[in-house]
Short mmCIF file of C-alpha atoms and ligand atoms in Angstrom, two decimals:
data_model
loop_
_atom_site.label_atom_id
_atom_site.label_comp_id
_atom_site.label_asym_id
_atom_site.label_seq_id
_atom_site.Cartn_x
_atom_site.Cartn_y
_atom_site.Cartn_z
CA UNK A 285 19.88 60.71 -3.64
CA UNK A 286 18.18 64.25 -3.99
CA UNK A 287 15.31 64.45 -0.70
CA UNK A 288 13.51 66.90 -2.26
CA UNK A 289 13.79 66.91 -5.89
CA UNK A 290 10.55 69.43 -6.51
CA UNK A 291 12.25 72.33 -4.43
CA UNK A 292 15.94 71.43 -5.22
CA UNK A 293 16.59 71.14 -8.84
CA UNK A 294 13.78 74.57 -9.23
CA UNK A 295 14.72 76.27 -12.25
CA UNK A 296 16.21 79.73 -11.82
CA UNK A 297 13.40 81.70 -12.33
CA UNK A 298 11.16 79.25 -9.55
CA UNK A 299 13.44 80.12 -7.12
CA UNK A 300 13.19 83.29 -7.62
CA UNK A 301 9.38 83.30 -7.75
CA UNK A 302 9.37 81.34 -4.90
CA UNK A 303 11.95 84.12 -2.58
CA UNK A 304 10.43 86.93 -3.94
CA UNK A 305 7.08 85.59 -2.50
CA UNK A 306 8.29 84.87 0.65
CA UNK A 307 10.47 87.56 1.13
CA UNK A 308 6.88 89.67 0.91
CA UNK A 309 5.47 87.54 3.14
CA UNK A 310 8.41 87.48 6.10
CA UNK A 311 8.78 91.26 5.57
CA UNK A 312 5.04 91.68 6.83
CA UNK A 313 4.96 89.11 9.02
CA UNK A 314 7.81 90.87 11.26
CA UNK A 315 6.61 94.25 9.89
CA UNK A 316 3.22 93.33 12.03
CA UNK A 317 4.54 91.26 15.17
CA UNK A 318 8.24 92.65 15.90
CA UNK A 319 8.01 96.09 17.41
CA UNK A 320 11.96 96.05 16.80
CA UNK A 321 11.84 95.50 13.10
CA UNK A 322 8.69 98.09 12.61
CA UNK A 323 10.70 100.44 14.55
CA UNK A 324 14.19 100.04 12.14
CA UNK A 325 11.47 100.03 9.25
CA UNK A 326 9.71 102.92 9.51
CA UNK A 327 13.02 104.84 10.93
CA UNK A 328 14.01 104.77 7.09
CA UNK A 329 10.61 105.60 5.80
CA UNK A 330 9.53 101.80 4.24
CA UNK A 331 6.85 99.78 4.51
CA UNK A 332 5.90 96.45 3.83
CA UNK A 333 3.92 97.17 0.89
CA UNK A 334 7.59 99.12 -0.74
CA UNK A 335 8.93 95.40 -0.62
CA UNK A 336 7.73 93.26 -4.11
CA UNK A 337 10.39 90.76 -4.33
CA UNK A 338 13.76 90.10 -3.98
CA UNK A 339 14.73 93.39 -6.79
CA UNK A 340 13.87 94.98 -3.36
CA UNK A 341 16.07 93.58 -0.85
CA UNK A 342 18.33 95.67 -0.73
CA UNK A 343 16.50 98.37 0.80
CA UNK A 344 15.34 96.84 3.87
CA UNK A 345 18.06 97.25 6.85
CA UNK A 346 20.57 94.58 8.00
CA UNK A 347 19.97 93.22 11.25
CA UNK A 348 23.34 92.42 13.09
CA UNK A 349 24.82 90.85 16.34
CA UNK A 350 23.99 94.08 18.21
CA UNK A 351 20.58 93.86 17.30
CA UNK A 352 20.23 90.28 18.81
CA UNK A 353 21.86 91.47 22.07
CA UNK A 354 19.64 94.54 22.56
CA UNK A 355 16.83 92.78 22.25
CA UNK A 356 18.19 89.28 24.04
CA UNK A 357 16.79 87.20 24.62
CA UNK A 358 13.16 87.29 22.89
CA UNK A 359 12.82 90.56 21.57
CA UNK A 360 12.59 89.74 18.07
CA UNK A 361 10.57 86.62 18.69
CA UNK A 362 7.62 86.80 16.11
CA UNK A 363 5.08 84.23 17.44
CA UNK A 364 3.35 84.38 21.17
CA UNK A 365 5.24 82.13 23.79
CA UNK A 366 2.46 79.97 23.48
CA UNK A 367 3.86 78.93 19.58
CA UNK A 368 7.81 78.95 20.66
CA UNK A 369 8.59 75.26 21.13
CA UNK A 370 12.39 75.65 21.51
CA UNK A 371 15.28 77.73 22.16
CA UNK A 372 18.76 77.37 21.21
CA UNK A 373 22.03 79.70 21.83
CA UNK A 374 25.45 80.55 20.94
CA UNK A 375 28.49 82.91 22.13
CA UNK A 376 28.06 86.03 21.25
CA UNK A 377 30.86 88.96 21.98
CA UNK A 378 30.10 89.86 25.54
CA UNK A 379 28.38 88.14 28.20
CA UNK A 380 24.67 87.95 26.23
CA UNK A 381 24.55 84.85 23.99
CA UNK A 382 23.15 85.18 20.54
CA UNK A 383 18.95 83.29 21.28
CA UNK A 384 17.22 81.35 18.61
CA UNK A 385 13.40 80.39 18.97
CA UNK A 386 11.36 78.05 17.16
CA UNK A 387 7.76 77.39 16.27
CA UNK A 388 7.07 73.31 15.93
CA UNK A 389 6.82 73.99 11.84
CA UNK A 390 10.26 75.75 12.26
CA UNK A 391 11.77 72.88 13.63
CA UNK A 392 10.04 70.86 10.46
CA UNK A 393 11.60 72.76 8.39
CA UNK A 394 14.84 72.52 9.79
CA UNK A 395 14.52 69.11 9.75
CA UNK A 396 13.82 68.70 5.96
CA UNK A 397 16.83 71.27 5.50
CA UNK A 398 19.57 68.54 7.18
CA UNK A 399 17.69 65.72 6.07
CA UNK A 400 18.35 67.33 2.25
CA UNK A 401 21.98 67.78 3.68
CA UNK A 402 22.14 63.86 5.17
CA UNK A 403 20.73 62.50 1.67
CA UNK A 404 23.41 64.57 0.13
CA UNK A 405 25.96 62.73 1.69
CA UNK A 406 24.09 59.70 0.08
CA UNK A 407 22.50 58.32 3.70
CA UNK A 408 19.04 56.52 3.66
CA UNK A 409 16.73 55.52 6.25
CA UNK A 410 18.85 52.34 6.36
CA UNK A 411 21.84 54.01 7.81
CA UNK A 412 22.89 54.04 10.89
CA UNK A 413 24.21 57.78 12.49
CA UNK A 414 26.09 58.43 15.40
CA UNK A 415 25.64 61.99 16.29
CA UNK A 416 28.84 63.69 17.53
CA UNK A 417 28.20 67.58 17.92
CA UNK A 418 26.93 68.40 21.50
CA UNK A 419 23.32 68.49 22.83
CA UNK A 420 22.18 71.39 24.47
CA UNK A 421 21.55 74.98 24.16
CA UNK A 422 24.54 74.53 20.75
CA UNK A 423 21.96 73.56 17.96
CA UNK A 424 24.59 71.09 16.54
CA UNK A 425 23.37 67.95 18.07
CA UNK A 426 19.79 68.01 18.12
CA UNK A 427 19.95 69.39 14.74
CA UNK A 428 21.38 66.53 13.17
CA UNK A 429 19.67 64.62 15.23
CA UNK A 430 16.46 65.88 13.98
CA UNK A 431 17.47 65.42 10.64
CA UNK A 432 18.48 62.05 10.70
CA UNK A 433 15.30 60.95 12.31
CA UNK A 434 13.47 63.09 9.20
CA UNK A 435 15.75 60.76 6.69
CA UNK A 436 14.63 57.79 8.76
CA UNK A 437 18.01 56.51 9.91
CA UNK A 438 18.56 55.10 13.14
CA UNK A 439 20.43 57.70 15.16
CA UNK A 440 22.69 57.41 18.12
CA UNK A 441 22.60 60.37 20.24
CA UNK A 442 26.56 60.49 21.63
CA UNK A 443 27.57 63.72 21.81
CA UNK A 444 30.79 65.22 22.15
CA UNK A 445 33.01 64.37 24.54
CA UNK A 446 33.52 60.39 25.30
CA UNK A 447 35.90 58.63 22.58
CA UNK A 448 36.24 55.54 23.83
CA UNK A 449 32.56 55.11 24.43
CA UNK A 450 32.00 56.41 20.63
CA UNK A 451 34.20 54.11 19.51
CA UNK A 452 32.88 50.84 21.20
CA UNK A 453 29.47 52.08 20.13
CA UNK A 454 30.37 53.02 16.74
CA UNK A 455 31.81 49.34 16.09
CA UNK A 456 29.31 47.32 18.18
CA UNK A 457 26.14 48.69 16.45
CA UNK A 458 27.73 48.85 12.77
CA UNK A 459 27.41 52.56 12.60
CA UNK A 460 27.55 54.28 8.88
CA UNK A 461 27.77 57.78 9.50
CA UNK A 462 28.86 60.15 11.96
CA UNK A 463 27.75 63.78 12.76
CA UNK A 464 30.57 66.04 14.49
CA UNK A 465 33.02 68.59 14.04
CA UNK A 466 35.82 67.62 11.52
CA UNK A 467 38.19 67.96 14.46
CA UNK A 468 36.72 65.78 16.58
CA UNK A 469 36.38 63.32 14.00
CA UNK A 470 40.33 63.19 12.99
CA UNK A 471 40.97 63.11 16.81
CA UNK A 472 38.41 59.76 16.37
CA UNK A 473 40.44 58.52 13.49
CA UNK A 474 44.06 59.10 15.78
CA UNK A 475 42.40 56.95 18.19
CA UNK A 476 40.83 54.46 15.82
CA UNK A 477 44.72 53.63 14.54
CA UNK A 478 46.29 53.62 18.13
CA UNK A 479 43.72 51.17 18.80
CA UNK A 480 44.12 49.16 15.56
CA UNK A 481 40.36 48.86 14.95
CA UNK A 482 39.79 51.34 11.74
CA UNK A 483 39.19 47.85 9.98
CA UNK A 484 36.40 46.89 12.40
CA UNK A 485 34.46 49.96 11.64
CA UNK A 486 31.63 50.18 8.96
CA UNK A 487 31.76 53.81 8.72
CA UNK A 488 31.15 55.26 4.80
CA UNK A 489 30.36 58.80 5.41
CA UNK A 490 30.79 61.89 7.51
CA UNK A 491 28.78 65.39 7.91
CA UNK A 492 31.19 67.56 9.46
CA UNK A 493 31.21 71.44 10.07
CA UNK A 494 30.29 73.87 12.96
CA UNK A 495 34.33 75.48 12.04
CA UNK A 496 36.36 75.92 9.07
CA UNK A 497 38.12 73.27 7.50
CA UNK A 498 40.42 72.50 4.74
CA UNK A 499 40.64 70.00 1.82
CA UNK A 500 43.78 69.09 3.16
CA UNK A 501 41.48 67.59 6.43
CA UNK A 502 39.25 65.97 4.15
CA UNK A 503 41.85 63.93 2.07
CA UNK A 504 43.09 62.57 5.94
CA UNK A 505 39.66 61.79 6.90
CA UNK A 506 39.34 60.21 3.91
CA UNK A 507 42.13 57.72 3.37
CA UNK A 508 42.52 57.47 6.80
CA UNK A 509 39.39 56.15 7.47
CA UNK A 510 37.89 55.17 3.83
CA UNK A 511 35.02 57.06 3.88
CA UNK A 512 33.58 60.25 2.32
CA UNK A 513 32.99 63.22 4.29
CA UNK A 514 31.26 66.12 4.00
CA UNK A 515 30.82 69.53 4.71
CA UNK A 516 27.70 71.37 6.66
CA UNK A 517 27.37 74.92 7.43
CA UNK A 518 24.89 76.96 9.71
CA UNK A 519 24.51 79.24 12.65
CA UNK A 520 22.56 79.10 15.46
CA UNK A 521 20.53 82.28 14.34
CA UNK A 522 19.40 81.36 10.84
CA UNK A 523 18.30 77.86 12.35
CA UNK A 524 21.39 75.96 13.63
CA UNK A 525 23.25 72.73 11.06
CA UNK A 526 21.49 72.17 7.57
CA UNK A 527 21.60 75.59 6.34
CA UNK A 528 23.76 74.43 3.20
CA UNK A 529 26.01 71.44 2.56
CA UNK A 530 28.16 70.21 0.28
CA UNK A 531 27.30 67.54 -2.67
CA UNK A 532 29.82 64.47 -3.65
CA UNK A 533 30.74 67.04 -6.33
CA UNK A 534 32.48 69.21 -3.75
CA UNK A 535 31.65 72.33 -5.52
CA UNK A 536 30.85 74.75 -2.97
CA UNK A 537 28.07 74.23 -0.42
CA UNK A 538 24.24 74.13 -1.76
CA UNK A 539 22.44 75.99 0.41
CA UNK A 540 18.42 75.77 0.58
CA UNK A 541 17.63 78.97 -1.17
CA UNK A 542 13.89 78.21 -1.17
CA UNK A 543 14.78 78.71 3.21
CA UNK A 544 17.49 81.18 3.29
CA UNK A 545 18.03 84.42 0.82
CA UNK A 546 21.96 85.06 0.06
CA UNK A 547 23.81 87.74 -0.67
CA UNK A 548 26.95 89.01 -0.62
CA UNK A 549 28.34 92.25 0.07
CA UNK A 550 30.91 94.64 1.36
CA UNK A 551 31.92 94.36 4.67
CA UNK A 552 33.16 97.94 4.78
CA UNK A 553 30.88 100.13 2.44
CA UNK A 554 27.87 97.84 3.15
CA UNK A 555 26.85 97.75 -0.25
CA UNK A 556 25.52 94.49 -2.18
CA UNK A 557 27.80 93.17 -4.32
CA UNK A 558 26.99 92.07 -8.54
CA UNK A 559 26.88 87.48 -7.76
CA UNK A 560 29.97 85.90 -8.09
CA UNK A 561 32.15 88.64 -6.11
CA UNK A 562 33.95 87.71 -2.58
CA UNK A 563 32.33 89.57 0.61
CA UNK A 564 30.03 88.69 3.50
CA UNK A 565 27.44 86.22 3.31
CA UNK A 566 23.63 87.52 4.41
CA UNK A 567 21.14 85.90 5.19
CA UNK A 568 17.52 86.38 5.01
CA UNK A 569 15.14 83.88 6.73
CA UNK A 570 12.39 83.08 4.33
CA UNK A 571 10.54 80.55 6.28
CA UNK A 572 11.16 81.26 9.59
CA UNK A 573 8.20 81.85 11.81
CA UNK A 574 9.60 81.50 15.10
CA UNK A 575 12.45 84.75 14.96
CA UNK A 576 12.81 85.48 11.28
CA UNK A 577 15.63 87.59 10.53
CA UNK A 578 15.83 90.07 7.55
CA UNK A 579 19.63 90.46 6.07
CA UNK A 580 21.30 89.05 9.05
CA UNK A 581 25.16 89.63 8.26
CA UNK A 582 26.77 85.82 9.06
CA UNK A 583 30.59 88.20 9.24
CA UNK A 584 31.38 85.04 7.04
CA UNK A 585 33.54 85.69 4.10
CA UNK A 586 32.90 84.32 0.95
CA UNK A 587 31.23 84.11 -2.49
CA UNK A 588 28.24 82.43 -4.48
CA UNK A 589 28.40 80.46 -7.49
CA UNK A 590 24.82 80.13 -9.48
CA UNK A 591 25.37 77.95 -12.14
CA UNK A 592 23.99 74.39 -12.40
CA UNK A 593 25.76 71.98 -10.28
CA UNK A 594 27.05 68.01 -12.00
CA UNK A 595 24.69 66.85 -8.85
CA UNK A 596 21.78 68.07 -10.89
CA UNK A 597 20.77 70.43 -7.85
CA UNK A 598 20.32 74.03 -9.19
CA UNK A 599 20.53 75.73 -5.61
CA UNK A 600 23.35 77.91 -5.10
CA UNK A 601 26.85 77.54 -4.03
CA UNK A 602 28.60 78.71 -1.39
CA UNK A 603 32.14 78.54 -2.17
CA UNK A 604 35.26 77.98 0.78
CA UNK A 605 34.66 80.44 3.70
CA UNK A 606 37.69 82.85 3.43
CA UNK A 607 37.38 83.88 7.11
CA UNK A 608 35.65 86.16 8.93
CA UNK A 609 34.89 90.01 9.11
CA UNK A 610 34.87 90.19 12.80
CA UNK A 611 37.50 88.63 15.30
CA UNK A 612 35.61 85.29 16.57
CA UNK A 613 37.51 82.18 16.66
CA UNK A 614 36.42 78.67 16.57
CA UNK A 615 38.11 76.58 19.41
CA UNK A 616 37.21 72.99 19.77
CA UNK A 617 33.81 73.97 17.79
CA UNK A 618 33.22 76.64 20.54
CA UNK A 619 33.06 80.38 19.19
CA UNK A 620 34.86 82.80 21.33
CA UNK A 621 35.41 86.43 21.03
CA UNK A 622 38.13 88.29 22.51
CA UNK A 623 36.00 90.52 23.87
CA UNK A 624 34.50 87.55 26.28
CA UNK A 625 38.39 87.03 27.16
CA UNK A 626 38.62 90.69 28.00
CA UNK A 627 35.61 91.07 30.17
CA UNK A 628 36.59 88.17 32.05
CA UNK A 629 40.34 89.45 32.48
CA UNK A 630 39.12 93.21 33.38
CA UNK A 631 37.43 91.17 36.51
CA UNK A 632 40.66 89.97 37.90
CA UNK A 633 42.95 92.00 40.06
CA UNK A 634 46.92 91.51 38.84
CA UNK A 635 46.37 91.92 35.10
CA UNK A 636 46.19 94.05 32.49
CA UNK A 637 44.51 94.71 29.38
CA UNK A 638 47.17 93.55 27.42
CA UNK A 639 46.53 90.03 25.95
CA UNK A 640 47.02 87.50 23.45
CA UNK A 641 44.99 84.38 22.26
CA UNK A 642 47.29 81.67 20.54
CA UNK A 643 45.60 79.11 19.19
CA UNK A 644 47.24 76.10 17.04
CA UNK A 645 46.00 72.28 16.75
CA UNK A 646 48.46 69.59 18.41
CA UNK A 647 47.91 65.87 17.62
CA UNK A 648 44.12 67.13 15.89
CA UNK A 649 42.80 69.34 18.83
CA UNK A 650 42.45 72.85 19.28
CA UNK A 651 45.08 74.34 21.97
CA UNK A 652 44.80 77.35 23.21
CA UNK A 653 47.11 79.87 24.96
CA UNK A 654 46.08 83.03 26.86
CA UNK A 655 49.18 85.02 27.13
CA UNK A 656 48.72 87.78 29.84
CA UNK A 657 50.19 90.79 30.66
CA UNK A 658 50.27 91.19 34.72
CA UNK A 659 50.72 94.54 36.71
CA UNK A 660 53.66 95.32 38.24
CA UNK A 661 52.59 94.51 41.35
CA UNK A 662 51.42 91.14 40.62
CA UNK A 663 54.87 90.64 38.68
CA UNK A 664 56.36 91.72 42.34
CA UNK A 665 55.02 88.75 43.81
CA UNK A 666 56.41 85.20 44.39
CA UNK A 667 55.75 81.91 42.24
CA UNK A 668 52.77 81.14 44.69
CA UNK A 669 50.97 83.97 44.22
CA UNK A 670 51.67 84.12 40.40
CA UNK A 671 50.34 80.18 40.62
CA UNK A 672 47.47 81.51 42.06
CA UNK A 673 46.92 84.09 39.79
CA UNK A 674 47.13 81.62 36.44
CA UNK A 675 44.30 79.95 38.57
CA UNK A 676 42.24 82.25 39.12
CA UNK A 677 42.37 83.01 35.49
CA UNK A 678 42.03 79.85 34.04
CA UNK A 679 39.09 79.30 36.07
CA UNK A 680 37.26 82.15 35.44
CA UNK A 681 37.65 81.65 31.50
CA UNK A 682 36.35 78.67 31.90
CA UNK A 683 33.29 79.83 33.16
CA UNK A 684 33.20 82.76 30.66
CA UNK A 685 34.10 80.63 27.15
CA UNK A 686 34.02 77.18 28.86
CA UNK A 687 37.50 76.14 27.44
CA UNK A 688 40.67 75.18 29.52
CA UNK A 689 43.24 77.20 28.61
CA UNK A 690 46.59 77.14 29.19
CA UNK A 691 47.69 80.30 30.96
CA UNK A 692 50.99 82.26 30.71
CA UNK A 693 51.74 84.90 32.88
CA UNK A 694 53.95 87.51 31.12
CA UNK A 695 55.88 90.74 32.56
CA UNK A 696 54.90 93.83 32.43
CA UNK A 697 55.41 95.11 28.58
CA UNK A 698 56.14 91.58 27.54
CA UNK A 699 53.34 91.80 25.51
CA UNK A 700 53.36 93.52 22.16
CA UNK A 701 50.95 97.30 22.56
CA UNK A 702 49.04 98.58 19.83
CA UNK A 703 48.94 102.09 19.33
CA UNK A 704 45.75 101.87 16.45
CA UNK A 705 43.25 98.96 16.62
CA UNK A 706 44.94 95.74 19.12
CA UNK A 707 45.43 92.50 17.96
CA UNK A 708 44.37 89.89 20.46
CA UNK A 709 44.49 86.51 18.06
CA UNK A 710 47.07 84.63 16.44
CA UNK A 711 45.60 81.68 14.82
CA UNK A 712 48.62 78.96 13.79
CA UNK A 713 45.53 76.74 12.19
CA UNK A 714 45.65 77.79 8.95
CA UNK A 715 42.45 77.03 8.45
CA UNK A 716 41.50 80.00 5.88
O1 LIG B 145 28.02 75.98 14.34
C1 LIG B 145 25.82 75.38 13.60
C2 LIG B 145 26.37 74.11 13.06
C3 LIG B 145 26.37 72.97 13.86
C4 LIG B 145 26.82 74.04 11.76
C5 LIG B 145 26.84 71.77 13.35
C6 LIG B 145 27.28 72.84 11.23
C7 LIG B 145 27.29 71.72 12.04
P1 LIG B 145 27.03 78.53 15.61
O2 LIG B 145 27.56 77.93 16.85
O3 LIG B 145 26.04 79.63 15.73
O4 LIG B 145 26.30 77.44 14.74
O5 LIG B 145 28.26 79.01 14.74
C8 LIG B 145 28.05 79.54 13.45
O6 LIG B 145 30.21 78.72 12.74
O7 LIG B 145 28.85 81.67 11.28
C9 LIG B 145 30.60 80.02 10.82
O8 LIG B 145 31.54 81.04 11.15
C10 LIG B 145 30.98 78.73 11.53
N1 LIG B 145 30.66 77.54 10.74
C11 LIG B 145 29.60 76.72 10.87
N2 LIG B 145 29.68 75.72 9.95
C12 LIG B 145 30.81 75.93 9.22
C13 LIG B 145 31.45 75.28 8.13
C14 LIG B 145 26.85 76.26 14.26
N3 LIG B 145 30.96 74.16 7.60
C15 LIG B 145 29.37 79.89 12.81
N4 LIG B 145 32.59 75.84 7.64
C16 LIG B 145 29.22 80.32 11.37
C17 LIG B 145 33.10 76.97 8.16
C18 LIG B 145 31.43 77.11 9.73
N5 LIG B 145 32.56 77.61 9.18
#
């Protein structure tokens, strides 16, 4: 079923219309009420009136991570506190999380945007949707949640977290759909089969993203557990879940181009790149009220396909995420930067700045390993203080990227050093 039929199957030149519109409007709307944005704008000599449409776009500036963080956590907020009815965060790469606010008509919006998503994925107001992705400051759970209670289903708050409880609720109440990361949901499935119930559940379909997966993940979670699933992508500073998804066509991800302005370009030159070519995705908020942001670079690589989709939906498609064009990891749908890791290892006397983050999946779940390089005069000392050591580290990057992590301790030099730019990651996923 297609939500909204009048905005998604526009013809080419209506969308267009309708972004290059828009775009004026969100250009002087930030132009007038963020003192950051006026400030980058009339550093390189525009003003609003030099933006007409979207031919224009590409000489307004890009706003990044950094900007977020110098102005964290509401300096790019466009509305008085009295119009902000929500805030929502995410890691960024030091200690300053990346801050989202919303005006109630933002959070409409949004809401429209996943229920377009949950219709895509062929729910109804009949259905019945567990929500897996955590509630709280990640925008994952009340995002869907919101979205689901647009479509009119009847949603079941869960969470992340509790299996067993998921499980009993999923079967008692004849749940249809689930909301979560695809990890979490094949870790469901595992326990589903130990269990023997995967015949007692009425599960047909599942909205999964928040971290990159593969087809490969969607054939398991498909036979294993007869259902279709799909695929949602977003971030927490464009609006959270919902900002495209994928149609029972598969095709690449739709994403609500009357909401969000693509592009693509080069990571390195910075230059926009002729549609159809592989780069970064950016993102301009077209809607947004709340914290608009002009040309935000995602650091997600991949391309856009324009042409008419079997669905019948004209909106554009975002085709499988290639990776990324800055270090961060996904880790049990948490993003972590090894910067975070560093800060929080440059705190603790006995180690070094020589590190290593292994991450791999065992039996469906994100591991991960924080090999570290200690002094010589912690590598001097006996098991117990070593043992206290791995504690103390453990602990603190828990509190820093809220993961357990399995700590090893290595010697001196037992770590490979870099002479150019380090490598801190290996990633045994394959998930790119
Ligand atoms: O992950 C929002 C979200 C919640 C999306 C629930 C979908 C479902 P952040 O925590 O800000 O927001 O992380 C955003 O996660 O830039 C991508 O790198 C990655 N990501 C999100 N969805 C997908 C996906 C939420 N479907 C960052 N495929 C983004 C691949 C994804 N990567």
């Amino acid at each position: 079923m297609i939500w909204n039929e009048n905005k998604e199957c526009m013809s080419r030149d209506q969308i267009e219309a309708l972004q290059s519109a828009r775009l004026v409007k969100v250009v002087n709307h930030v132009y007038h009420n963020v003192e950051y944005y006026r400030k980058k704008m009339q550093d390189l000599g525009l003003e609003p009136g030099d933006i007409k449409g979207i031919e224009d776009l590409d000489k307004l500036p890009y706003t990044t991570y950094a900007d977020l963080r110098d102005t964290y956590p509401f300096g790019l907020a466009a509305m008085p506190r009295s119009e902000l009815v929500r805030v929502h965060a995410s890691s960024g790469t030091t200690g300053k999380p990346k801050v989202a606010v919303y005006t109630r008509r933002d959070i409409d919006i949004w809401s429209e945007c996943v229920a377009r998503c949950l219709a895509m994925a062929g729910l109804t107001k009949d259905d019945i949707i567990q929500v897996g992705y955590g509630y709280g400051l990640f925008t994952g759970g009340l995002g869907a949640h919101y979205g689901a209670e647009e479509l009119g289903a009847m949603v079941l708050p869960m969470s992340a977290g509790n299996t067993q409880k998921l499980i009993d609720m999923m079967i008692d109440c004849d749940v249809t759909a689930i909301a979560c990361t695809p990890s979490y949901l094949l870790h469901v499935a595992e326990d589903l089969e130990k269990m023997g119930l995967v015949d007692k559940i009425k599960l047909k379909a599942a909205i999964c993203g928040a971290e990159p997966w593969t087809d490969e993940m969607r054939d398991q979670m498909e036979s294993r557990l007869h259902i279709k699933a799909f695929d949602i992508y977003g971030l927490t500073e464009m609006m959270g879940p919902g900002v495209a998804c994928d149609c029972e066509h598969h095709a690449g991800l739709h994403i609500w181009e009357d909401h969000f302005l693509p592009e693509i370009i080069d990571p390195n030159t910075l230059k926009q790149l002729p549609k159809g070519s592989d780069g970064e995705l950016v993102l301009t908020s077209l809607t947004k009220e709340g914290m608009p942001l002009i040309r935000y670079r995602t650091k997600d690589l991949t391309s856009i396909k324009y042409d008419k989709c079997e669905c019948g939906r004209t909106m554009a498609r975002i085709q499988r995420f290639k990776g990324r064009s800055d270090d961060m990891l996904i880790i049990k749908g948490v993003n972590v930067f090894p910067s975070q890791v560093e800060a929080a290892l440059l705190t603790i006397e006995g180690t070094t700045p020589h590190y290593m983050l292994v991450v791999d999946r065992v039996d469906n779940s994100d591991t991960l390993e924080v090999q570290v390089e200690m002094t010589d005069a912690a590598n001097a000392g006996d098991a117990a203080s070593k043992e206290k050591l791995a504690k103390t580290i453990h602990d603190k990057l828990r509190q820093a990227i809220g993961l357990n992590a399995k700590i090893s301790l290595m010697e001196p030099n037992g770590l490979e050093h870099f002479d150019g730019k380090s490598k801190h990651t290996t990633d045994k996923r394959k998930l790119y």
